[in-house]
Coordinates of C-alpha atoms in Angstrom, one line a residue:
Chain O
X19 CA 92.5 -73.7 53.6
X20 CA 90.6 -74.8 56.5
X21 CA 90.6 -76.2 60.2
X22 CA 88.9 -79.3 61.5
X23 CA 89.1 -82.7 63.4
X24 CA 88.2 -85.5 61.7
X25 CA 85.0 -87.4 62.4
X26 CA 85.0 -90.5 60.7
X27 CA 85.0 -92.0 57.3
X28 CA 83.1 -93.3 54.3
X29 CA 83.5 -96.1 52.1
X30 CA 82.1 -95.8 48.2
X31 CA 82.5 -99.1 46.7
X32 CA 81.3 -97.3 43.4
X33 CA 83.5 -94.6 42.5
X34 CA 85.0 -93.2 39.7
X35 CA 88.3 -94.8 39.1
X36 CA 90.5 -91.6 40.4
X37 CA 89.1 -91.9 43.8
X38 CA 90.3 -96.0 43.6
X39 CA 93.3 -96.5 46.7
X40 CA 92.1 -93.4 48.7
X41 CA 91.0 -93.2 52.1
X42 CA 87.9 -90.4 52.4
X43 CA 87.9 -89.0 55.3
X44 CA 84.9 -86.5 56.7
X45 CA 86.1 -83.7 58.3
X46 CA 84.1 -81.0 61.0
X47 CA 85.0 -77.3 60.9
X48 CA 86.6 -75.9 64.1
X49 CA 84.9 -72.5 65.3
X50 CA 88.3 -71.2 67.1
X51 CA 87.1 -67.5 66.0
X52 CA 87.2 -65.4 68.8
X53 CA 84.0 -64.2 68.8
X54 CA 80.0 -66.2 69.3
X55 CA 79.8 -69.7 68.6
X56 CA 79.9 -69.9 64.1
X57 CA 76.7 -71.4 62.7
X58 CA 78.2 -75.1 62.4
X59 CA 78.4 -76.0 58.4
X60 CA 78.4 -79.7 57.0
X61 CA 81.2 -81.7 57.2
X62 CA 83.5 -82.1 53.9
X63 CA 85.0 -85.2 52.6
X64 CA 88.7 -85.2 52.3
X65 CA 91.3 -87.3 50.1
X66 CA 93.9 -88.5 53.5
X67 CA 97.8 -88.9 52.0
X68 CA 98.6 -88.6 55.4
X69 CA 96.7 -91.2 57.3
X70 CA 95.4 -89.2 60.2
X71 CA 93.1 -90.9 62.3
X72 CA 89.7 -90.1 64.0
X73 CA 89.5 -87.3 66.6
X74 CA 93.1 -85.8 64.9
X75 CA 93.3 -81.9 63.8
X76 CA 93.6 -81.7 60.5
X77 CA 94.2 -78.4 57.9
X78 CA 92.1 -79.4 54.5
X79 CA 92.5 -78.4 51.2
X80 CA 90.8 -77.7 48.0
X81 CA 90.2 -77.7 44.7
X82 CA 93.9 -78.3 42.8
X83 CA 96.0 -78.2 45.7
X84 CA 94.5 -81.4 46.9
X85 CA 94.7 -83.0 43.6
X86 CA 98.7 -81.7 44.2
X87 CA 99.0 -83.3 47.7
X88 CA 97.4 -86.6 46.9
X89 CA 101.2 -87.1 44.1
X90 CA 98.0 -86.1 41.3
X91 CA 98.7 -84.1 38.1
X92 CA 95.5 -81.5 38.6
X93 CA 93.2 -84.0 36.2
X94 CA 92.4 -85.9 39.4
X95 CA 88.6 -86.4 40.2
X96 CA 89.2 -85.4 43.7
X97 CA 88.9 -82.1 45.1
X98 CA 89.8 -81.3 48.9
X99 CA 92.3 -83.3 51.0
X100 CA 94.5 -83.8 54.0
X101 CA 97.4 -81.4 53.5
X102 CA 98.8 -82.1 57.7
X103 CA 98.3 -83.4 60.2
X104 CA 97.8 -80.7 63.3
X105 CA 100.4 -81.0 66.1
X106 CA 98.9 -77.5 67.7
X107 CA 97.4 -73.9 67.5
X108 CA 98.1 -71.2 69.5
X109 CA 95.3 -68.4 69.9
X110 CA 95.2 -64.7 70.3
X111 CA 92.4 -65.5 73.6
X112 CA 94.8 -67.7 75.0
X113 CA 94.1 -70.7 73.7
X114 CA 96.7 -73.6 72.9
X115 CA 96.0 -76.7 72.0
Chain D
X8 CA 83.6 -82.6 47.9
X9 CA 81.1 -83.3 50.8
X10 CA 78.6 -85.8 51.7
X11 CA 74.4 -86.1 50.0
X12 CA 71.9 -87.9 49.5
X13 CA 70.5 -87.4 46.9
X14 CA 66.4 -86.1 46.6
X15 CA 65.8 -85.8 42.6
X16 CA 65.7 -85.4 39.4
X17 CA 66.1 -82.6 37.5
X18 CA 64.8 -82.3 33.1
X19 CA 65.8 -79.1 31.0
X20 CA 65.4 -79.4 27.6
X21 CA 66.9 -76.4 26.3
X22 CA 70.8 -76.1 27.7
X23 CA 74.6 -75.9 26.9
X24 CA 75.1 -78.9 24.2
X25 CA 78.4 -79.8 27.4
X26 CA 75.6 -81.5 29.5
X27 CA 73.4 -83.7 26.8
X28 CA 73.4 -86.9 27.9
X29 CA 74.3 -86.4 31.9
X30 CA 71.6 -86.9 34.2
X31 CA 71.3 -84.7 36.1
X32 CA 70.5 -84.8 40.0
X33 CA 69.4 -82.6 42.9
X34 CA 71.9 -83.2 45.6
X35 CA 71.9 -81.8 49.6
X36 CA 73.7 -82.9 52.2
X37 CA 73.9 -84.6 54.7
X38 CA 74.6 -83.3 58.5
X39 CA 77.5 -85.6 60.0
X40 CA 78.6 -83.1 63.0
X41 CA 78.6 -83.5 65.6
X42 CA 77.2 -80.0 67.9
X43 CA 74.0 -78.9 67.2
X44 CA 72.8 -78.9 64.1
X45 CA 74.1 -77.0 60.9
X46 CA 71.6 -74.7 59.0
X47 CA 70.4 -76.1 56.0
X48 CA 71.7 -75.4 52.9
X49 CA 70.1 -74.9 49.3
X50 CA 70.4 -78.2 47.2
X51 CA 73.5 -79.4 45.0
X52 CA 72.8 -79.5 40.5
X53 CA 75.7 -81.7 40.2
X54 CA 75.9 -84.7 36.8
X55 CA 75.9 -88.5 37.5
X56 CA 78.5 -91.5 35.2
X57 CA 77.8 -93.1 38.4
X58 CA 73.8 -94.3 38.5
X59 CA 72.6 -93.6 42.4
X60 CA 69.3 -93.7 42.8
X61 CA 67.5 -91.4 44.7
X62 CA 67.5 -91.6 48.2
X63 CA 71.0 -93.1 47.6
X64 CA 74.1 -90.8 49.6
X65 CA 76.8 -90.1 47.0
X66 CA 80.2 -88.2 47.6
X67 CA 80.2 -85.5 45.4
X68 CA 83.0 -83.3 43.8
X69 CA 83.0 -79.7 42.3
X70 CA 84.7 -78.1 39.3
X71 CA 87.7 -80.2 37.6
X72 CA 86.8 -82.2 39.3
X73 CA 83.6 -83.4 37.9
X74 CA 84.7 -82.7 34.8
X75 CA 87.2 -85.6 35.0
X76 CA 84.5 -87.4 36.5
X77 CA 82.5 -87.2 33.6
X78 CA 84.8 -88.3 31.4
X79 CA 85.7 -84.1 30.5
X80 CA 89.4 -82.8 29.4
X81 CA 88.6 -80.0 31.6
X82 CA 87.4 -77.3 29.2
X83 CA 82.9 -78.9 30.0
X84 CA 80.5 -76.0 31.7
X85 CA 79.8 -78.6 34.2
X86 CA 80.5 -78.0 37.5
X87 CA 79.6 -80.9 40.1
X88 CA 79.0 -84.7 39.9
X89 CA 78.6 -87.9 41.3
X90 CA 81.9 -88.9 42.5
X91 CA 81.0 -92.3 44.5
X92 CA 77.8 -94.2 46.2
X93 CA 78.8 -94.5 49.5
X94 CA 78.6 -98.3 51.2
X95 CA 78.2 -97.0 54.8
X96 CA 80.9 -94.0 56.7
X97 CA 81.3 -94.2 60.3
X98 CA 81.5 -91.4 62.3
X99 CA 82.9 -90.9 65.7
X100 CA 79.3 -90.3 67.7
X101 CA 78.8 -94.0 66.9
X102 CA 77.0 -93.6 64.1
X103 CA 77.2 -95.8 61.5
X104 CA 74.7 -95.5 58.2
Chain G
X24 CA 89.8 -62.0 49.0
X25 CA 89.1 -60.8 52.1
X26 CA 89.9 -58.5 55.1
X27 CA 90.5 -60.4 57.9
X28 CA 92.2 -60.7 61.1
X29 CA 95.0 -62.6 62.5
X30 CA 93.6 -64.3 65.4
X31 CA 96.6 -67.4 65.7
X32 CA 99.4 -69.6 64.2
X33 CA 99.0 -73.8 63.6
X34 CA 101.5 -75.8 63.3
X35 CA 101.8 -79.4 61.2
X36 CA 105.2 -81.3 61.9
X37 CA 103.3 -84.5 59.0
X38 CA 102.5 -82.9 56.4
X39 CA 102.5 -82.7 52.2
X40 CA 106.1 -81.5 51.7
X41 CA 104.9 -78.0 48.9
X42 CA 103.2 -76.7 52.7
X43 CA 107.6 -77.3 54.4
X44 CA 108.5 -74.0 55.4
X45 CA 105.1 -71.6 55.1
X46 CA 104.4 -70.2 58.0
X47 CA 100.3 -70.4 58.3
X48 CA 97.9 -68.2 59.7
X49 CA 94.3 -68.6 61.3
X50 CA 92.1 -65.1 59.7
X51 CA 88.9 -64.9 61.2
X52 CA 86.9 -62.5 58.0
X53 CA 86.5 -59.5 59.2
X54 CA 83.1 -57.9 60.0
X55 CA 83.3 -54.8 58.0
X56 CA 79.5 -54.5 56.2
X57 CA 77.2 -51.5 57.2
X58 CA 74.0 -54.2 58.0
X59 CA 73.2 -56.1 61.0
X60 CA 76.0 -58.1 61.9
X61 CA 76.9 -61.3 59.7
X62 CA 76.5 -64.3 61.2
X63 CA 80.4 -65.7 62.1
X64 CA 82.2 -67.9 59.9
X65 CA 85.1 -70.4 60.9
X66 CA 88.6 -69.8 59.9
X67 CA 90.9 -70.3 57.2
X68 CA 94.4 -71.6 57.9
X69 CA 95.7 -69.0 55.3
X70 CA 100.1 -69.7 54.0
X71 CA 101.5 -65.9 55.3
X72 CA 104.4 -65.3 52.8
X73 CA 104.5 -61.3 54.2
X74 CA 105.2 -61.6 57.8
X75 CA 102.4 -60.4 59.2
X76 CA 101.8 -60.8 63.6
X77 CA 98.9 -61.4 65.0
X78 CA 96.5 -59.1 66.1
X79 CA 97.0 -57.5 62.5
X80 CA 94.3 -57.0 59.4
X81 CA 94.7 -59.0 56.5
X82 CA 93.7 -59.6 53.1
X83 CA 93.1 -63.1 52.3
X84 CA 92.5 -64.9 48.6
X85 CA 91.9 -68.2 47.2
X86 CA 92.7 -71.0 44.7
X87 CA 95.5 -70.2 42.0
X88 CA 96.2 -66.2 43.6
X89 CA 97.4 -67.3 47.2
X90 CA 100.3 -70.2 45.1
X91 CA 100.8 -67.3 42.8
X92 CA 101.5 -65.3 46.1
X93 CA 103.7 -68.1 47.7
X94 CA 105.8 -68.2 44.9
X95 CA 104.5 -71.6 42.9
X96 CA 103.7 -72.1 39.7
X97 CA 100.0 -73.0 40.3
X98 CA 101.2 -76.8 40.5
X99 CA 101.8 -76.6 44.2
X100 CA 99.4 -77.7 47.8
X101 CA 98.3 -74.3 49.0
X102 CA 94.8 -72.7 48.8
X103 CA 95.0 -69.8 51.0
X104 CA 97.1 -66.9 51.4
X105 CA 97.8 -63.7 52.5
X106 CA 98.4 -61.3 50.4
X107 CA 98.1 -58.2 51.4
X108 CA 98.8 -56.5 55.4
X109 CA 96.0 -53.8 55.8
X110 CA 97.5 -50.4 56.5
X111 CA 94.1 -48.8 56.9
X112 CA 90.5 -49.5 55.0
X113 CA 87.8 -46.5 55.3
X114 CA 84.4 -47.8 55.0
X115 CA 80.8 -45.6 53.5
X116 CA 79.4 -45.7 57.7
X117 CA 82.2 -43.4 58.2
X118 CA 84.5 -45.6 60.4
X119 CA 88.0 -45.9 59.4
X120 CA 91.1 -48.0 60.4
Chain I
X26 CA 75.9 -76.6 39.6
X27 CA 72.9 -75.2 41.3
X28 CA 68.9 -74.4 40.8
X29 CA 68.1 -71.8 40.9
X30 CA 65.4 -69.1 39.4
X31 CA 65.6 -65.8 37.0
X32 CA 64.2 -62.7 39.7
X33 CA 65.2 -60.2 37.6
X34 CA 67.9 -58.3 35.2
X35 CA 71.2 -56.2 35.6
X36 CA 72.6 -53.2 33.1
X37 CA 76.1 -52.2 32.7
X38 CA 77.5 -49.8 30.8
X39 CA 80.7 -49.4 32.1
X40 CA 81.7 -52.7 32.1
X41 CA 85.8 -55.3 31.0
X42 CA 85.1 -55.7 27.8
X43 CA 84.2 -59.2 28.3
X44 CA 80.9 -59.1 28.9
X45 CA 80.1 -57.0 26.2
X46 CA 76.8 -58.1 24.8
X47 CA 76.1 -61.2 27.4
X48 CA 72.6 -61.2 29.8
X49 CA 73.4 -60.5 32.7
X50 CA 70.6 -62.4 35.1
X51 CA 70.1 -62.0 39.0
X52 CA 69.1 -66.0 39.6
X53 CA 68.5 -66.4 44.0
X54 CA 69.0 -70.5 44.4
X55 CA 65.5 -72.1 45.3
X56 CA 65.3 -74.2 48.4
X57 CA 64.2 -78.0 47.5
X58 CA 65.4 -79.3 49.8
X59 CA 63.3 -82.1 52.7
X60 CA 63.8 -80.2 55.6
X61 CA 63.6 -76.8 57.6
X62 CA 63.8 -74.4 55.2
X63 CA 67.9 -73.2 54.6
X64 CA 68.9 -70.1 54.9
X65 CA 68.2 -67.0 52.5
X66 CA 71.5 -67.0 50.4
X67 CA 72.9 -64.3 48.7
X68 CA 71.7 -63.6 44.7
X69 CA 74.0 -65.1 42.0
X70 CA 74.4 -62.8 39.2
X71 CA 75.0 -65.1 35.9
X72 CA 75.9 -64.5 31.6
X73 CA 73.0 -65.9 29.6
X74 CA 73.3 -67.9 26.5
X75 CA 70.2 -69.6 26.6
X76 CA 68.1 -67.1 26.9
X77 CA 66.0 -67.4 30.4
X78 CA 63.1 -65.3 30.1
X79 CA 62.5 -63.6 34.3
X80 CA 60.4 -66.7 36.0
X81 CA 61.9 -69.2 34.7
X82 CA 63.7 -72.1 36.3
X83 CA 67.6 -72.8 35.7
X84 CA 70.6 -74.1 36.3
X85 CA 73.2 -72.9 37.7
X86 CA 77.3 -73.3 36.5
X87 CA 80.3 -71.5 38.1
X88 CA 84.2 -70.9 37.1
X89 CA 85.5 -72.8 33.8
X90 CA 81.9 -74.1 33.0
X91 CA 80.5 -70.7 33.9
X92 CA 82.6 -69.4 30.8
X93 CA 83.1 -72.8 28.4
X94 CA 78.6 -72.7 28.2
X95 CA 79.0 -69.2 27.2
X96 CA 81.7 -69.7 23.7
X97 CA 85.3 -68.7 25.8
X98 CA 88.3 -70.6 25.9
X99 CA 88.7 -70.5 29.2
X100 CA 90.0 -66.5 29.2
X101 CA 86.9 -65.0 30.3
X102 CA 86.3 -62.5 33.0
X103 CA 82.9 -64.0 33.6
X104 CA 81.7 -67.7 36.3
X105 CA 78.2 -67.2 35.8
X106 CA 76.0 -68.4 33.6
X107 CA 73.1 -69.8 32.3
X108 CA 73.9 -73.7 31.4
X109 CA 70.4 -74.8 31.6
X110 CA 66.1 -73.7 31.7
X111 CA 64.6 -76.8 33.3
X112 CA 61.3 -78.3 31.9
X113 CA 60.5 -80.3 35.4
X114 CA 62.2 -81.7 38.8
X115 CA 60.7 -85.0 40.8
X116 CA 62.0 -84.9 44.0
X117 CA 61.6 -87.6 46.2
X118 CA 59.0 -85.8 49.1
X119 CA 57.0 -86.2 45.9
X120 CA 57.3 -82.7 44.6
X121 CA 57.3 -82.6 40.9
X122 CA 57.2 -79.1 38.7
Chain N
X28 CA 79.1 -63.4 39.6
X29 CA 77.2 -61.1 43.2
X30 CA 75.6 -57.5 43.1
X31 CA 77.4 -56.0 46.2
X32 CA 78.0 -52.0 46.6
X33 CA 81.3 -50.3 47.3
X34 CA 81.2 -49.5 50.9
X35 CA 85.1 -48.3 51.7
X36 CA 88.6 -48.3 50.1
X37 CA 91.2 -50.5 51.8
X38 CA 94.6 -50.1 51.8
X39 CA 98.2 -52.2 52.4
X40 CA 101.5 -50.4 51.9
X41 CA 102.4 -54.2 52.6
X42 CA 101.7 -56.8 50.4
X43 CA 102.6 -58.7 47.8
X44 CA 103.7 -57.6 44.2
X45 CA 101.2 -58.4 41.7
X46 CA 98.1 -56.2 43.5
X47 CA 100.7 -52.7 43.4
X48 CA 98.7 -51.0 41.2
X49 CA 95.2 -52.0 42.3
X50 CA 92.7 -50.4 44.5
X51 CA 91.1 -52.9 46.5
X52 CA 88.0 -51.7 47.5
X53 CA 85.3 -53.4 50.2
X54 CA 82.2 -54.3 48.7
X55 CA 79.4 -55.9 50.5
X56 CA 76.5 -58.5 48.7
X57 CA 73.7 -56.7 47.9
X58 CA 70.6 -59.4 49.0
X59 CA 67.8 -58.4 46.2
X60 CA 65.9 -62.0 46.9
X61 CA 62.8 -62.0 46.9
X62 CA 62.3 -63.5 49.8
X63 CA 62.7 -62.6 53.3
X64 CA 66.4 -60.5 54.1
X65 CA 69.3 -63.6 54.3
X66 CA 71.6 -63.7 55.9
X67 CA 74.2 -61.1 55.4
X68 CA 77.8 -62.5 54.7
X69 CA 80.6 -60.6 55.7
X70 CA 82.3 -59.1 52.6
X71 CA 84.5 -59.4 49.7
X72 CA 87.7 -57.0 49.1
X73 CA 87.9 -57.1 44.8
X74 CA 90.3 -55.0 43.3
X75 CA 88.6 -52.1 40.5
X76 CA 89.7 -51.6 37.3
X77 CA 87.2 -49.8 36.0
X78 CA 87.1 -46.4 38.2
X79 CA 83.9 -47.3 41.1
X80 CA 82.6 -44.9 43.3
X81 CA 82.2 -45.4 47.6
X82 CA 78.2 -45.9 47.3
X83 CA 77.7 -47.5 43.3
X84 CA 76.5 -50.8 42.4
X85 CA 79.0 -53.5 41.2
X86 CA 79.1 -56.8 39.6
X87 CA 82.0 -58.8 41.9
X88 CA 83.7 -61.5 39.8
X89 CA 85.8 -64.4 41.3
X90 CA 88.9 -66.5 40.5
X91 CA 90.3 -66.4 36.6
X92 CA 87.2 -64.0 36.2
X93 CA 89.2 -61.5 38.8
X94 CA 92.9 -62.4 36.5
X95 CA 91.3 -61.4 33.5
X96 CA 89.5 -58.0 33.9
X97 CA 92.2 -57.1 35.4
X98 CA 94.6 -57.7 32.5
X99 CA 96.4 -60.9 34.0
X100 CA 97.7 -63.8 32.0
X101 CA 95.6 -66.0 34.6
X102 CA 99.4 -66.1 37.2
X103 CA 98.2 -63.6 39.3
X104 CA 97.9 -63.0 43.0
X105 CA 94.2 -61.6 42.6
X106 CA 90.7 -63.4 43.4
X107 CA 88.2 -60.8 43.5
X108 CA 87.4 -57.4 41.1
X109 CA 84.8 -55.5 40.3
X110 CA 83.8 -56.6 36.6
X111 CA 80.7 -54.5 36.3
X112 CA 79.4 -51.4 37.3
X113 CA 75.0 -50.8 37.4
X114 CA 73.4 -48.2 35.2
X115 CA 70.2 -50.6 36.3
X116 CA 68.0 -54.1 37.6
X117 CA 64.9 -54.5 37.4
X118 CA 64.1 -57.2 39.7
X119 CA 60.6 -59.5 39.9
X120 CA 59.6 -58.0 42.3
X121 CA 59.2 -54.7 40.6
X122 CA 62.1 -53.5 43.0
X123 CA 64.3 -51.9 40.1
X124 CA 66.5 -48.6 41.0

C-alpha cells in the first residue's frame, strides 16, 4: 500500500464491464521519506469505493486487496483501489499533517 | 492500474497457446503527476480486448485483473491488459484532455 | 520482502472495513546495498501485527503474505504488512547493526 | 508483460526441484518509449518454454501467467517466463523491427 | 525472478510465526545489462531453503513461487525466496562467470 494524493479523475466509456460504476481516480505517491527527494513516479489509476475528493490524501492498495475493497470476489478486472482516506499522519522528522 | 498511451503493436508467431488471438499492444505510462517529470519507464506489453488504436489513451491493469478482462478464468498465461479506453481526464493542475 | 525503517504512522477514519483495528505504519526502504546509494523510493504503508515502534528496523512483505501475517484468510483488503522486527543484520561490507 | 531481449543464460545445479528441466534466460527490457531514454533496469531471469535464442526479442510475463506458460498448475516455484518470441513490432514513431 | 548476490543476513526474534526456522538473506540485484549501469535498487530480503552463502550468486523469486519454494501451501507470510544458487552465467557481451 502507499500514501498518495488524489490529483484527478479519469473517464472511460469503452471499458471492460467489471469497471462499470467505479469512479477511477488518478493518485500520485506522496514522498514522505526522511532523505533526499525520491524521483517522481508516474501516477496510479485506482478505483474509489470511499468517495475521496481531489486533493485528499489516501491509502491505495493493489491486487486482490483492491478487488476485495471494491466488493468483488477476487475475479474482478481491477487491481488498484483507495482503501482509506487519511485523517493525518505523524512522521519521525516531526512533520505531521 | 496506470494511465498510458498506445505507442504500437507487437507480433509473435511463436508464443504460448493462451496468447493466440490476442492483440498485443505496446503502452507507455503517461506522466500526469503534478511535480517535476518522472523518469521514463520502459513500456508494457498489454493484451487488448477493447480494440484501442495507436495514440489512444488507455487504462492498463496487471495480474488476475488482466486475465479476467480477457475472458480467462485466471489460469491464463497473460498478465497485462487494456481495461479501459480513456474519454478524458481532469487533473487538479487544471489540465484536461 | 524488504528491509525498512518505520518512519511514522497514518490514521484513516474513512476506510474499508477490513482495515479496522490495524495499525498502519509508514516504512521506508533501507539502502543496504554495497554500491553507490540507490535512489530513494517513496515509502510504503504497511499494517503492523507485531507492534513495531517508530525508528525500528522491520521486514515488510507484500500481497498474500501480508494478509496471512495479519490473520486473514487471503480475502482481505490489505497488501503490505510488517512480518518481522529486526534484531540485527550482518552485511558483507562488514556493517552490522 | 514487457518487451525484452535475451542477453544470456544462467545455470544452477542447486535449485528448488520445480526449476529442474527449465532453461533460465537473462532478459533485459527494451526501451521502446517515445521520450528520452528510460533509466536501465536490472535484467530479469525468465524460464523459457519456447526455445528463444540469445539476441532474440521476447515477451516476458510474471506471476501466475508464467507458471501457466510453463505447464504448471499454479503451484510452481517460478514467476517469470518467456511467453512469446517477437517477429516484429511497429511503434508510432515509425520505428519497426 | 532476478539474479542477485547474497550480501548478508538479517535476524528477527519478533516475527510472524510462519517465518520461524527460515534463514533470511539480504540479496542485491546484479546489474548484468548490456547498456550503461542501471541505478542501484534497494536490496531484497529473501528466505533461503537452499543454504546459500554470503557472496554467492542466486536466483530470487517472488510471491507464490517463493512460498512453494519454501515448502508452503501458498498460505504463508513470506513472499521472496532463493530458488537457485548460480553455477555460472553466459551473457552476450561475452562476460561469463
